Coordinates of C-alpha atoms and ligand atoms in Angstrom, one line a residue:
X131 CA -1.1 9.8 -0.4
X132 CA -4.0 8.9 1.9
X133 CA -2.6 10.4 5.8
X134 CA -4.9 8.2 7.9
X135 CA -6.6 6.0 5.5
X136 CA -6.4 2.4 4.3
X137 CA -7.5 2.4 0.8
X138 CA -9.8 -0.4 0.6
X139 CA -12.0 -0.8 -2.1
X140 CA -16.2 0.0 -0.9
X141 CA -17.2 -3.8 -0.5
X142 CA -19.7 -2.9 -2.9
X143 CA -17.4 -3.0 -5.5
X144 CA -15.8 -6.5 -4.8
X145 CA -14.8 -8.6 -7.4
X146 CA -17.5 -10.3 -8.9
X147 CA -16.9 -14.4 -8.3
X148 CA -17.6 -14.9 -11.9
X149 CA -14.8 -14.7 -15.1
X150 CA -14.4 -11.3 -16.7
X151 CA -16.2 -10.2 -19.7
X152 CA -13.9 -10.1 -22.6
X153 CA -12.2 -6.5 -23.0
X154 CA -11.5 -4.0 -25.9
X155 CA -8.3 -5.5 -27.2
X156 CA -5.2 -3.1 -27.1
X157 CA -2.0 -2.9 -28.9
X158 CA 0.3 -4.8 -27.2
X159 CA 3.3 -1.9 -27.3
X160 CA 4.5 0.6 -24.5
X161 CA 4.3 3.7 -24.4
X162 CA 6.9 6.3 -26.1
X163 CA 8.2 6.2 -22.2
X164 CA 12.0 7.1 -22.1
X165 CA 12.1 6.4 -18.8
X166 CA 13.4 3.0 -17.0
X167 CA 10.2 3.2 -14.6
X168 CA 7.4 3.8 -16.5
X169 CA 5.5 0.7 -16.2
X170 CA 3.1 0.2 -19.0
X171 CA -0.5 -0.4 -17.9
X172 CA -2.4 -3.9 -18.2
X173 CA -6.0 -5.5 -19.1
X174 CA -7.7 -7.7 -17.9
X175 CA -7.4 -11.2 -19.4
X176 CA -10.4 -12.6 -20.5
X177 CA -9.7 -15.8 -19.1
X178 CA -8.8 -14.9 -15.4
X179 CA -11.1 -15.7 -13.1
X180 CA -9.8 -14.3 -9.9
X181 CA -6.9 -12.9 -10.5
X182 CA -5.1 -11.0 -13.3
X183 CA -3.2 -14.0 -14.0
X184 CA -2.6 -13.3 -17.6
X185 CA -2.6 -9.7 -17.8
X186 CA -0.9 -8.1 -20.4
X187 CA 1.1 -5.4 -21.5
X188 CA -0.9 -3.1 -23.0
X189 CA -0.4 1.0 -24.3
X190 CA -0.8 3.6 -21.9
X191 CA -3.8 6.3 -22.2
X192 CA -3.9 9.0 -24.1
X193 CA -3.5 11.7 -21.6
X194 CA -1.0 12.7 -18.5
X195 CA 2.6 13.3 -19.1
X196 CA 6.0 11.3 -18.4
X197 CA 6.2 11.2 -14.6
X198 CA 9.7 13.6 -15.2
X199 CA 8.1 16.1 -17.2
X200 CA 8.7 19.9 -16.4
X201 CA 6.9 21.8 -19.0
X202 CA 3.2 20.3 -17.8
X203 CA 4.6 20.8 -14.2
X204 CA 5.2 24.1 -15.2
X205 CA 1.8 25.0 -17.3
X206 CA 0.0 23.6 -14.3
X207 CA 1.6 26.1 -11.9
X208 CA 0.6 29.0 -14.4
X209 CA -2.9 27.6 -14.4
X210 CA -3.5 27.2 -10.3
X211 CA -2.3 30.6 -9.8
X212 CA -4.5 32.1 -12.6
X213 CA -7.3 30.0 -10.3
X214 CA -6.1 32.0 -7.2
X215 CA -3.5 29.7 -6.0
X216 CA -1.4 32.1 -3.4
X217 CA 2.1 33.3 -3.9
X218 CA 4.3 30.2 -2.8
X219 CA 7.4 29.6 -1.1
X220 CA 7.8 26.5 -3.2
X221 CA 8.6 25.3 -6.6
X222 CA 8.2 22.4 -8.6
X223 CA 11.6 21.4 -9.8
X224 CA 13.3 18.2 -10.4
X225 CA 14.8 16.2 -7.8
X226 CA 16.7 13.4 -6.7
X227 CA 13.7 11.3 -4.5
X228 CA 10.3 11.5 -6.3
X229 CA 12.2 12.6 -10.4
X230 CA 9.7 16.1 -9.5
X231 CA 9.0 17.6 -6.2
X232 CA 8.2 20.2 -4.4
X233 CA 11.3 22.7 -3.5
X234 CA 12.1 25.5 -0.9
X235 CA 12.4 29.1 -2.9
X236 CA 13.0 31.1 0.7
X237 CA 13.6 30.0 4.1
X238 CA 11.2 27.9 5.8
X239 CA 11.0 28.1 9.0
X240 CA 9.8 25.2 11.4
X241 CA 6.2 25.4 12.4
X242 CA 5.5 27.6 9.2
X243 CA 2.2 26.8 7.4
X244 CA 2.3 26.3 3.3
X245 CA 0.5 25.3 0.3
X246 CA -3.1 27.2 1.3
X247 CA -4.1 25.0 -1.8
X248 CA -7.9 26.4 -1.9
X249 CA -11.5 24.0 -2.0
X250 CA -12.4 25.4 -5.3
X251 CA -8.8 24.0 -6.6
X252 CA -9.6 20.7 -5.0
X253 CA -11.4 17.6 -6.4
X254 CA -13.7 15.9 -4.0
X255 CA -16.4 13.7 -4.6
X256 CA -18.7 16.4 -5.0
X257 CA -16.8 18.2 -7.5
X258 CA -19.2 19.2 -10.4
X259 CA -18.8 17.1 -13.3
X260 CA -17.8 18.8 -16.8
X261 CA -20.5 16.6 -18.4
X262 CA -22.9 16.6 -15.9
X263 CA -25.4 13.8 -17.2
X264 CA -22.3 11.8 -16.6
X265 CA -22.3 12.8 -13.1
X266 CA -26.1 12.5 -12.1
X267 CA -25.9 8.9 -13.2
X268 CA -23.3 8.0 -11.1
X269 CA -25.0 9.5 -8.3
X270 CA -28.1 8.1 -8.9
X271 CA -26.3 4.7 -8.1
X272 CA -25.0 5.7 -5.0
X273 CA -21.6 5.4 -6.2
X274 CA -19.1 5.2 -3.5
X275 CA -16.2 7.8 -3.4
X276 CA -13.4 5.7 -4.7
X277 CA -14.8 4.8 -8.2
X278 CA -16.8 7.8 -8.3
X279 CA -14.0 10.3 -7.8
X280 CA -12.0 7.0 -10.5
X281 CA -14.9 7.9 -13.2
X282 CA -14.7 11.8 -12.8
X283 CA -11.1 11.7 -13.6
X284 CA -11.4 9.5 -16.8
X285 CA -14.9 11.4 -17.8
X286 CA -12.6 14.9 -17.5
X287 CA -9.3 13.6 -18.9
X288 CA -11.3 12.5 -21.9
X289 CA -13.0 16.2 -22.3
X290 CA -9.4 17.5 -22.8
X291 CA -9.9 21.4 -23.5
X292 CA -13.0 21.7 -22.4
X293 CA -12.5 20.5 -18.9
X294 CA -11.5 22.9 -16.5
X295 CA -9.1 20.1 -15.0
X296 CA -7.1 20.2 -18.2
X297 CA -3.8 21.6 -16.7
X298 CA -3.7 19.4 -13.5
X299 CA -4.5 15.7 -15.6
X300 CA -2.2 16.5 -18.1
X301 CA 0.5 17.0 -15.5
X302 CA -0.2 13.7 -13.5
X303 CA 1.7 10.6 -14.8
X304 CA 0.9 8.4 -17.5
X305 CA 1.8 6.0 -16.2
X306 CA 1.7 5.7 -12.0
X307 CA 4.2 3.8 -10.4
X308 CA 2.4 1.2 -8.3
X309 CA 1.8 -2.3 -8.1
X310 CA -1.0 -2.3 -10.1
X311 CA 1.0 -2.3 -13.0
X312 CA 2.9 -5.2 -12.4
X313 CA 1.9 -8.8 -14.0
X314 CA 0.9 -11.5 -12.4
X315 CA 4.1 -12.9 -13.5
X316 CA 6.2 -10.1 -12.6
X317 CA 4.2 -10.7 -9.1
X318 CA 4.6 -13.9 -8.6
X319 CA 8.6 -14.0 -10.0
X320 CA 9.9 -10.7 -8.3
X321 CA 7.6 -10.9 -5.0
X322 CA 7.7 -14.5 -4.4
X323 CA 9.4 -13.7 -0.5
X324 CA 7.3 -11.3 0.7
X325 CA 3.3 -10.7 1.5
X326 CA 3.4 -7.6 -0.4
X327 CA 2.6 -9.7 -3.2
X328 CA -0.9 -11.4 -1.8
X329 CA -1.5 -8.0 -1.0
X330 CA -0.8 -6.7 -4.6
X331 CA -2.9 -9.8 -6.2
X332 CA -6.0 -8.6 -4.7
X333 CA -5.9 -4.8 -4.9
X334 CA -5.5 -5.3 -8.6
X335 CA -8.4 -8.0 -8.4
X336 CA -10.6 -5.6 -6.5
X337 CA -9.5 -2.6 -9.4
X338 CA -10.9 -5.0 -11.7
X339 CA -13.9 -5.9 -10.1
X340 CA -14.9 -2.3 -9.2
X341 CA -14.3 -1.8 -12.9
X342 CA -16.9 -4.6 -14.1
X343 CA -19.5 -3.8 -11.6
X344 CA -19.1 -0.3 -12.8
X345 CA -19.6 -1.9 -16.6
X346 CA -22.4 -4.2 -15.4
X347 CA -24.4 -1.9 -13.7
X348 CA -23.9 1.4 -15.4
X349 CA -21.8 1.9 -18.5
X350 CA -23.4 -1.2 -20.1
X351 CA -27.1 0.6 -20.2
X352 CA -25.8 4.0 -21.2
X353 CA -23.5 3.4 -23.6
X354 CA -23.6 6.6 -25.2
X355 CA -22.2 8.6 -22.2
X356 CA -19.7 6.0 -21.2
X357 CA -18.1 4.5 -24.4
X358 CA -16.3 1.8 -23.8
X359 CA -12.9 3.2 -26.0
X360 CA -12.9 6.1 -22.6
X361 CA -14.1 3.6 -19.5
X362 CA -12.3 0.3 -20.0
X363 CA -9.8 -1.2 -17.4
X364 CA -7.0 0.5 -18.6
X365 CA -8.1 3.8 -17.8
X366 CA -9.8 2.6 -14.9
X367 CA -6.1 1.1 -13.8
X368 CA -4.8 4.6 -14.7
X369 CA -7.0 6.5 -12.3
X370 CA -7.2 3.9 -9.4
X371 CA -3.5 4.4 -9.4
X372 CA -3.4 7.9 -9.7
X373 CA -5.6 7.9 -6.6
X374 CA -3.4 5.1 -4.4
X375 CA -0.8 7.1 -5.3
X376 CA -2.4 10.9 -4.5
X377 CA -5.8 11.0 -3.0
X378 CA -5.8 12.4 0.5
X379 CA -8.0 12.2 3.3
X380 CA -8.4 15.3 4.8
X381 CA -9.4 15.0 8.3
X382 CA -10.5 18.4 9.1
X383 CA -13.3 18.0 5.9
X384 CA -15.2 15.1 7.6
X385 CA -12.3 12.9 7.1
X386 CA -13.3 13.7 3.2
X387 CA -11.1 12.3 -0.1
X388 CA -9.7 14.5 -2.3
X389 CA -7.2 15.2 -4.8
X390 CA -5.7 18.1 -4.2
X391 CA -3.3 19.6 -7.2
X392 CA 0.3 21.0 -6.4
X393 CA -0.3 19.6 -3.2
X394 CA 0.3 16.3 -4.5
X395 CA 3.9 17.4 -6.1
X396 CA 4.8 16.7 -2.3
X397 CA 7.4 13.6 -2.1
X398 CA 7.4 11.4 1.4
X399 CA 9.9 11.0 3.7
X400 CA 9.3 8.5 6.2
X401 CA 11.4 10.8 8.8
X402 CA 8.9 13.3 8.6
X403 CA 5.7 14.1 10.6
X404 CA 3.7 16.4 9.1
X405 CA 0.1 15.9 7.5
X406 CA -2.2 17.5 4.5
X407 CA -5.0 19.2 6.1
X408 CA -8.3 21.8 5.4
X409 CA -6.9 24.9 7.8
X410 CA -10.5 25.8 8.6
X411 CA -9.3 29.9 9.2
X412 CA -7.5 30.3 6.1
X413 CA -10.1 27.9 4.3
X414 CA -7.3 26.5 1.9
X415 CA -5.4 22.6 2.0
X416 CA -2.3 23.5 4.4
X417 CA 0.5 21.5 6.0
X418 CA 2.8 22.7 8.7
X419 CA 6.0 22.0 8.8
X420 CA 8.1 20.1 11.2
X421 CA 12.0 21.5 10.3
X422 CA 13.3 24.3 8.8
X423 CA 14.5 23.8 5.4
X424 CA 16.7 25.8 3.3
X425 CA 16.2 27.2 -0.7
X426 CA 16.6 24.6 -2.7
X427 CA 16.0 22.1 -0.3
X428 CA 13.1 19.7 -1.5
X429 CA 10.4 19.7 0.9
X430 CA 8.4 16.6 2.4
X431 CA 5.3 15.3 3.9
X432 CA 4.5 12.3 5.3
X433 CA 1.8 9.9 3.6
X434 CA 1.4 8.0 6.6
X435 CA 3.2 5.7 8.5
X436 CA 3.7 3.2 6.0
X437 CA 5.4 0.1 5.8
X438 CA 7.9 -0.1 3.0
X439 CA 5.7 -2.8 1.1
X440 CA 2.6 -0.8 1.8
X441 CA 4.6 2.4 -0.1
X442 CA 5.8 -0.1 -2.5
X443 CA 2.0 -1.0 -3.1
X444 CA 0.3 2.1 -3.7
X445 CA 3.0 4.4 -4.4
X446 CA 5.8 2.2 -6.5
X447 CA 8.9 3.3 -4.1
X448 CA 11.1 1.5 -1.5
X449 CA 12.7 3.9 1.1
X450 CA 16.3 3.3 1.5
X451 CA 17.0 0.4 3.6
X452 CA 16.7 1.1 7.2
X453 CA 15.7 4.2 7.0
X454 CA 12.1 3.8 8.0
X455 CA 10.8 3.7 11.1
X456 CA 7.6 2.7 10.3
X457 CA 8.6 -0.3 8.7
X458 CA 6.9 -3.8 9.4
X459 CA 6.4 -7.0 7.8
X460 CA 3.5 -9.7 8.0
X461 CA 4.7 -12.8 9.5
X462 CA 1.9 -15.6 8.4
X463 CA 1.2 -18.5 11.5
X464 CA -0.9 -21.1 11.3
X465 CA -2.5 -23.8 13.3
X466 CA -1.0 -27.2 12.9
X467 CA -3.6 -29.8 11.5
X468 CA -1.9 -32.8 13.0
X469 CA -2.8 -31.2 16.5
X470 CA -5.1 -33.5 18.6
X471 CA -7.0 -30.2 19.7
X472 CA -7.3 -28.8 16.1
X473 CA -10.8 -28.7 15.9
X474 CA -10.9 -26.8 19.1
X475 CA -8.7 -24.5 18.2
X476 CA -10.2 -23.6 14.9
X477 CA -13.6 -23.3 16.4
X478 CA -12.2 -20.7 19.4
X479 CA -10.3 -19.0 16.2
X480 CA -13.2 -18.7 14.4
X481 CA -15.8 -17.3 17.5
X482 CA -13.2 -14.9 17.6
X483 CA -13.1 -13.7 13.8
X484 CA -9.9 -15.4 13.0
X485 CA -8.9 -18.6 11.2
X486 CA -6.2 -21.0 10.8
X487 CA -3.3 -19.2 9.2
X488 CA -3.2 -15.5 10.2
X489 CA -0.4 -12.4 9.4
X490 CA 0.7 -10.6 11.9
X491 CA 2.9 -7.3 11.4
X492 CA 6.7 -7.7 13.1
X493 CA 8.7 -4.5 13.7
X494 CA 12.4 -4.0 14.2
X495 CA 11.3 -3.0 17.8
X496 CA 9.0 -6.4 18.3
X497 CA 6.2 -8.3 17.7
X498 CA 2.5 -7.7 18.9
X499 CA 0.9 -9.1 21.7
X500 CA -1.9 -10.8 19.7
X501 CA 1.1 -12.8 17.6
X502 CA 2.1 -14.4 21.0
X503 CA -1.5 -15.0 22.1
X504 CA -1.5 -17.1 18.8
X505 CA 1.1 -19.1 19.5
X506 CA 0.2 -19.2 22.9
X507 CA -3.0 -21.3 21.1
X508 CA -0.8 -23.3 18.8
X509 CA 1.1 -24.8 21.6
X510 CA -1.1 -25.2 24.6
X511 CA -1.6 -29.1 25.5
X512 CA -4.9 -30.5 25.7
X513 CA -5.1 -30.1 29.1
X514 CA -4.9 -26.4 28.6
X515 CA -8.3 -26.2 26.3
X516 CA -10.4 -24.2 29.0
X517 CA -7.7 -21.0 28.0
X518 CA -8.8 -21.6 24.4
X519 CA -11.0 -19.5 23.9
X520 CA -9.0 -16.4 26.1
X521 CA -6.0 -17.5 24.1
X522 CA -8.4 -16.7 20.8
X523 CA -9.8 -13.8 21.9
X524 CA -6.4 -11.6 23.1
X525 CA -5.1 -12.7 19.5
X526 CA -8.2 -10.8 18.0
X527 CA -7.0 -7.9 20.0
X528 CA -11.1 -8.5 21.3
X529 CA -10.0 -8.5 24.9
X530 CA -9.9 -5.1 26.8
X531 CA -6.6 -5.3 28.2
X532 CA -3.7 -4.9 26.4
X533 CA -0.5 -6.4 28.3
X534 CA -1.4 -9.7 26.3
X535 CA -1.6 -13.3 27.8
X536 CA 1.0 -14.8 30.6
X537 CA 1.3 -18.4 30.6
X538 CA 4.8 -18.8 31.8
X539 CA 5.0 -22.6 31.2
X540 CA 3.9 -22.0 27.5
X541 CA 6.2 -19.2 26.6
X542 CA 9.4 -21.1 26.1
X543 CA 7.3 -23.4 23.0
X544 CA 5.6 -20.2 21.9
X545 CA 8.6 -18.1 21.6
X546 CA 10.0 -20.6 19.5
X547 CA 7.1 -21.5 17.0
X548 CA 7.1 -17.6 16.6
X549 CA 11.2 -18.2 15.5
X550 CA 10.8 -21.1 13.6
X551 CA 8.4 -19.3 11.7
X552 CA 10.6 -16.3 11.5
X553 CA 13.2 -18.9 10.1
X554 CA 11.5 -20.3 7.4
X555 CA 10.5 -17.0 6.0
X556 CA 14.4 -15.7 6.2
X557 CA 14.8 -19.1 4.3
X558 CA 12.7 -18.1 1.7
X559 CA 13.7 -14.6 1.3
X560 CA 17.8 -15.5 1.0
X561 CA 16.5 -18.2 -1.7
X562 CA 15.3 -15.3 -3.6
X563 CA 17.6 -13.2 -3.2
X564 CA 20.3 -15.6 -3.5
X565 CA 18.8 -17.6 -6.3
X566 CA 18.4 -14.2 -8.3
X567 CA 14.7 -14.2 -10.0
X568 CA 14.2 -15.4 -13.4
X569 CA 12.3 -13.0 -15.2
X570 CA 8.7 -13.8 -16.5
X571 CA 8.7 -14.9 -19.8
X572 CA 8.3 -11.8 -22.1
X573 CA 9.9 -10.9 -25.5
X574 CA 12.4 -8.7 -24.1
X575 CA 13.6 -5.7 -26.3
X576 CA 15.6 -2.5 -24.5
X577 CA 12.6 -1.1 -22.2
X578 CA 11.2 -3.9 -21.8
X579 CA 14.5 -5.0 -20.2
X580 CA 15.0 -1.6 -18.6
X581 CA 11.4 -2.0 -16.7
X582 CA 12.8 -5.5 -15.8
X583 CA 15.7 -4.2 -14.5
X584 CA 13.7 -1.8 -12.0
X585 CA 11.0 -4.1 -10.9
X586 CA 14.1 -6.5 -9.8
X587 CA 15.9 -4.0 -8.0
X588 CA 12.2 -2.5 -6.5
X589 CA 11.3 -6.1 -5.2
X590 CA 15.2 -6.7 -4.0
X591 CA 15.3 -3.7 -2.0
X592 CA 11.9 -4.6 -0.4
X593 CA 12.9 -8.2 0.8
X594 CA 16.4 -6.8 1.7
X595 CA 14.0 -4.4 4.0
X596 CA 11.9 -7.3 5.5
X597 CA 14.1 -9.8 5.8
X598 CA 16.2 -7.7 7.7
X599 CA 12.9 -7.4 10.2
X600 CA 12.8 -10.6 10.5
X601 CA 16.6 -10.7 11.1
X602 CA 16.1 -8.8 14.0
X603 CA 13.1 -10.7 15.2
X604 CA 15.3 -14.0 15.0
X605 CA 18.0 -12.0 17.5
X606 CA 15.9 -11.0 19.8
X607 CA 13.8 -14.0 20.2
X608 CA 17.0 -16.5 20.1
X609 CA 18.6 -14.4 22.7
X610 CA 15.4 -14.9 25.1
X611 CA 15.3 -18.5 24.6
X612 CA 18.5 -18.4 25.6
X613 CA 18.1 -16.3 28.5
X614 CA 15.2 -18.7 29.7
X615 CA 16.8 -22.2 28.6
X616 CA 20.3 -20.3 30.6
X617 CA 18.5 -19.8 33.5
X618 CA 16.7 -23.5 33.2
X619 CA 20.0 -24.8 33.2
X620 CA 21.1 -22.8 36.2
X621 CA 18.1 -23.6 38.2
X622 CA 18.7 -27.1 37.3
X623 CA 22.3 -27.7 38.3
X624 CA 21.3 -25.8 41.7
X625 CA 18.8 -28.3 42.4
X626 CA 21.0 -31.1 41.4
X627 CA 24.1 -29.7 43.7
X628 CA 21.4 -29.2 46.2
X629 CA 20.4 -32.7 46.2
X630 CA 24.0 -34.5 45.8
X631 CA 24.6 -32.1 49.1
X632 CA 21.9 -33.8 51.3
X633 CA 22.4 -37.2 49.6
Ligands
SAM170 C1 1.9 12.3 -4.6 S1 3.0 12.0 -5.9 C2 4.3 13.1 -5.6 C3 4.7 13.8 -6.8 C4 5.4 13.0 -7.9 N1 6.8 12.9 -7.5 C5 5.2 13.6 -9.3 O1 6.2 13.9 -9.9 O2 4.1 13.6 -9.7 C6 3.5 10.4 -5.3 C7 4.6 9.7 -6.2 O3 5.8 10.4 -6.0 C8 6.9 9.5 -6.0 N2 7.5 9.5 -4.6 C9 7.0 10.1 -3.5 N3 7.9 10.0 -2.5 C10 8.9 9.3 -2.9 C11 10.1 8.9 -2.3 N4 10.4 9.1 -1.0 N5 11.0 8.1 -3.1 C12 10.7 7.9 -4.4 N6 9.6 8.3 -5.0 C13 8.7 9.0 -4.3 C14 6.3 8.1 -6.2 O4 6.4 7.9 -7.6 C15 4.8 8.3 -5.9 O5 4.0 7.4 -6.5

């Protein structure tokens, strides 16, 4: 849910380059989930070096509820107004996007301000720990927010009735729909298409490597306050996903994390516009909002303007297919090694922070300038290497000015590496989706084939989304080439009629 954030990991808590340790081995079953979506959470394999290649399906933690349950929905309302929640003008209720949400009891008005969730309801960083020798040995290793506010949520969940967070974690989902839950194989069967899945690969890897430094450096010397049967990479993957999937940053707090309950019952809409923030004269988590709705209407926020595969990623949904506007996709380019003035290239590249293959993000409306700057590189002849290192630079997005690079007798070549590239992905998305994915190999009894079912239809209406981006991309650009190679031609046969007149 984080508004302005990117959720990357503190490089501190990178992967460590060598294998995982072994881990606490699990029953291999699911969870009593009745539900198609509830993906079952993984550990780490022993034997995966880099990736969780050979994750498996493990059982879910002890605590949470079933993402669709009312009664802890309901048990945690009592609780936050007992805690001096204000009256509200919402409800939680089940609903058709999001299973619960957040729904319109009265009229709301445009421009109205809800929630007034308040900072004692809210859990930050700072929040003080319900075991707190726990706490002041996380701080005493500087422990960035991420896995700190990871390891407060585990250390509470496993106090059960004697935290005072009891209500709010046993309403929050067993299981969190994200990527993270996903196997390598399911990864690599159901996301072949699209960069989501690169992207997918290393958040999990980085989950897993914040996890083990955590183990190295900390839990391993005080084993008494962090047994291994509570902080192991199951709950770890639990809380790292509750928090992809609800930690806000709150701009108006110092730009501050935090989880903030009953606010995070809100569903997203990608039409919507309207942000969590601290509303520093009634002192409580507000958003304000940008339509009127009616009771019984669910009511939305936005969690940013998110890509479908980025909402896909941390939050385990795919908006209906062209229904948001902040949709891109990552078109990957890369230098061509047979080119004379490769080395040159790669060196101006790499002056410039960049290397060989780079992504950049294609819209239904266009392409960025830096993309064309790139393939302005790609293309140029020898003859052109004195623009190398401009050519780099604008597609860094180092240089000052925006408008982007003109080299008018490059832009013919360049417009079409950007469409031949465009081509080949479009090629490899209808293979998927033509070909129909085979399934991983797992021993497939009726959830199993249920969550199947799901993932398939998640990752189908995600390339159906970014293929038809670069659909669009492929219009546009072949209807400039044909513009320019049109106007060639009618330059050309002037010339030639001139000439045959003065012959
Ligand atoms: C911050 S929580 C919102 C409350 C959540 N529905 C619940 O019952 O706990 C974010 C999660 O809600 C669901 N969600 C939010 N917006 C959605 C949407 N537009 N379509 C489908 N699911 C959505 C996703 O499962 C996401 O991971």
């Amino acid at each position: 849910m984080a508004t302005s954030s990117t959720t990357a990991l503190h490089s501190q808590f990178r992967p460590p380059l060598r294998a995982p340790r072994h881990l606490r081995p699990l029953p291999h079953s699911y969870s009593s989930s009745s539900r198609t979506r509830g993906c079952a959470p993984v550990r780490a394999s022993a034997a995966s070096a880099s990736a969780p290649a050979q994750r498996e399906i493990a059982a879910g933690v002890p605590w949470g509820c079933e993402i669709e349950s009312l009664e802890s929905a309901a048990s945690l309302e009592r609780w936050l107004i007992d805690s001096g929640l204000p009256e509200q003008r919402l409800a939680i209720q089940r609903v058709d996007i999001g299973e619960r949400g957040l729904v319109a009891l009265k009229n709301i008005r445009k421009g109205e301000k809800l929630l007034f969730v308040p900072p004692s309801l809210v859990i930050t960083a700072d929040s003080e720990w319900g075991r707190p020798e726990v706490g002041d040995v996380m701080k005493r290793n500087s422990v960035p927010d991420w896995p700190l506010i990871a390891t407060y949520l585990i250390s509470e969940a496993s106090l059960e009735g004697s935290s005072r967070w009891i209500s709010y974690i046993a309403a929050l989902p067993r299981q969190p729909y994200s990527l993270l839950y996903w196997t390598r194989a399911e990864l690599d069967a159901y996301l072949v298409a699209s960069p989501i899945r690169k992207r997918a690969i290393q958040r999990i890897t980085d989950v897993i490597g914040t996890y083990n430094d955590l183990r190295d450096r900390i839990f391993s010397r005080h084993p008494d306050l962090f047994p291994e049967e509570v902080y192991n990479i199951e709950t770890f993957l639990w809380s790292f996903g509750i928090l992809f999937s609800r930690l806000v940053r709150l701009p108006s707090m110092d730009g501050r994390v935090a989880l903030v309950p009953w606010a995070d019952m809100l569903n997203h809409s990608p039409e919507v516009e309207t942000f969590l923030d601290f509303d520093k004269s009634s002192r409580g988590i507000v958003f304000t909002t940008d339509r009127s709705y009616q009771p019984g209407e669910q009511v939305f926020i936005s969690y940013g303007k998110k890509s479908s595969g980025e909402l896909l990623l941390s939050y385990g949904f795919v908006p209906k297919e062209g229904t948001n506007p902040n949709d891109s996709v990552e078109l990957l380019v890369s230098l061509d090694k047979s080119d004379n003035c490769y080395k040159e290239k790669l060196q101006a590249l790499k002056r410039n922070g960049l290397s060989e293959s780079e992504s950049f993000p294609l819209r239904v409306t266009g392409w960025p300038v830096e993309l064309m700057a790139y393939a302005f590189l790609v293309v140029s002849p020898p003859d052109m290497s004195q623009c190398f290192e401009e050519m780099a630079a604008a597609a860094s997005n180092k240089t000052s000015s925006k408008p982007g690079l003109n080299y008018p007798d490059l832009e013919e070549q360049a417009l079409q590496f950007i469409l031949d590239c465009c081509e080949s992905n479009i090629e490899k998305y209808t293979k998927y989706l033509e070909g129909g994915a085979g399934s991983p190999e797992v021993p497939m009894n009726a959830k199993q084939a249920n969550r199947t079912l799901l993932l398939k239809q998640l990752a189908r209406d995600l390339c159906i989304s970014e293929r038809r981006i670069l659909y669009r991309t492929q219009y546009i650009l072949r209807r400039r080439l044909r513009d320019m190679r049109g106007g060639e031609l009618r330059a050309l046969s002037l010339f030639n009629g001139l000439r045959k007149l003065f012959k």
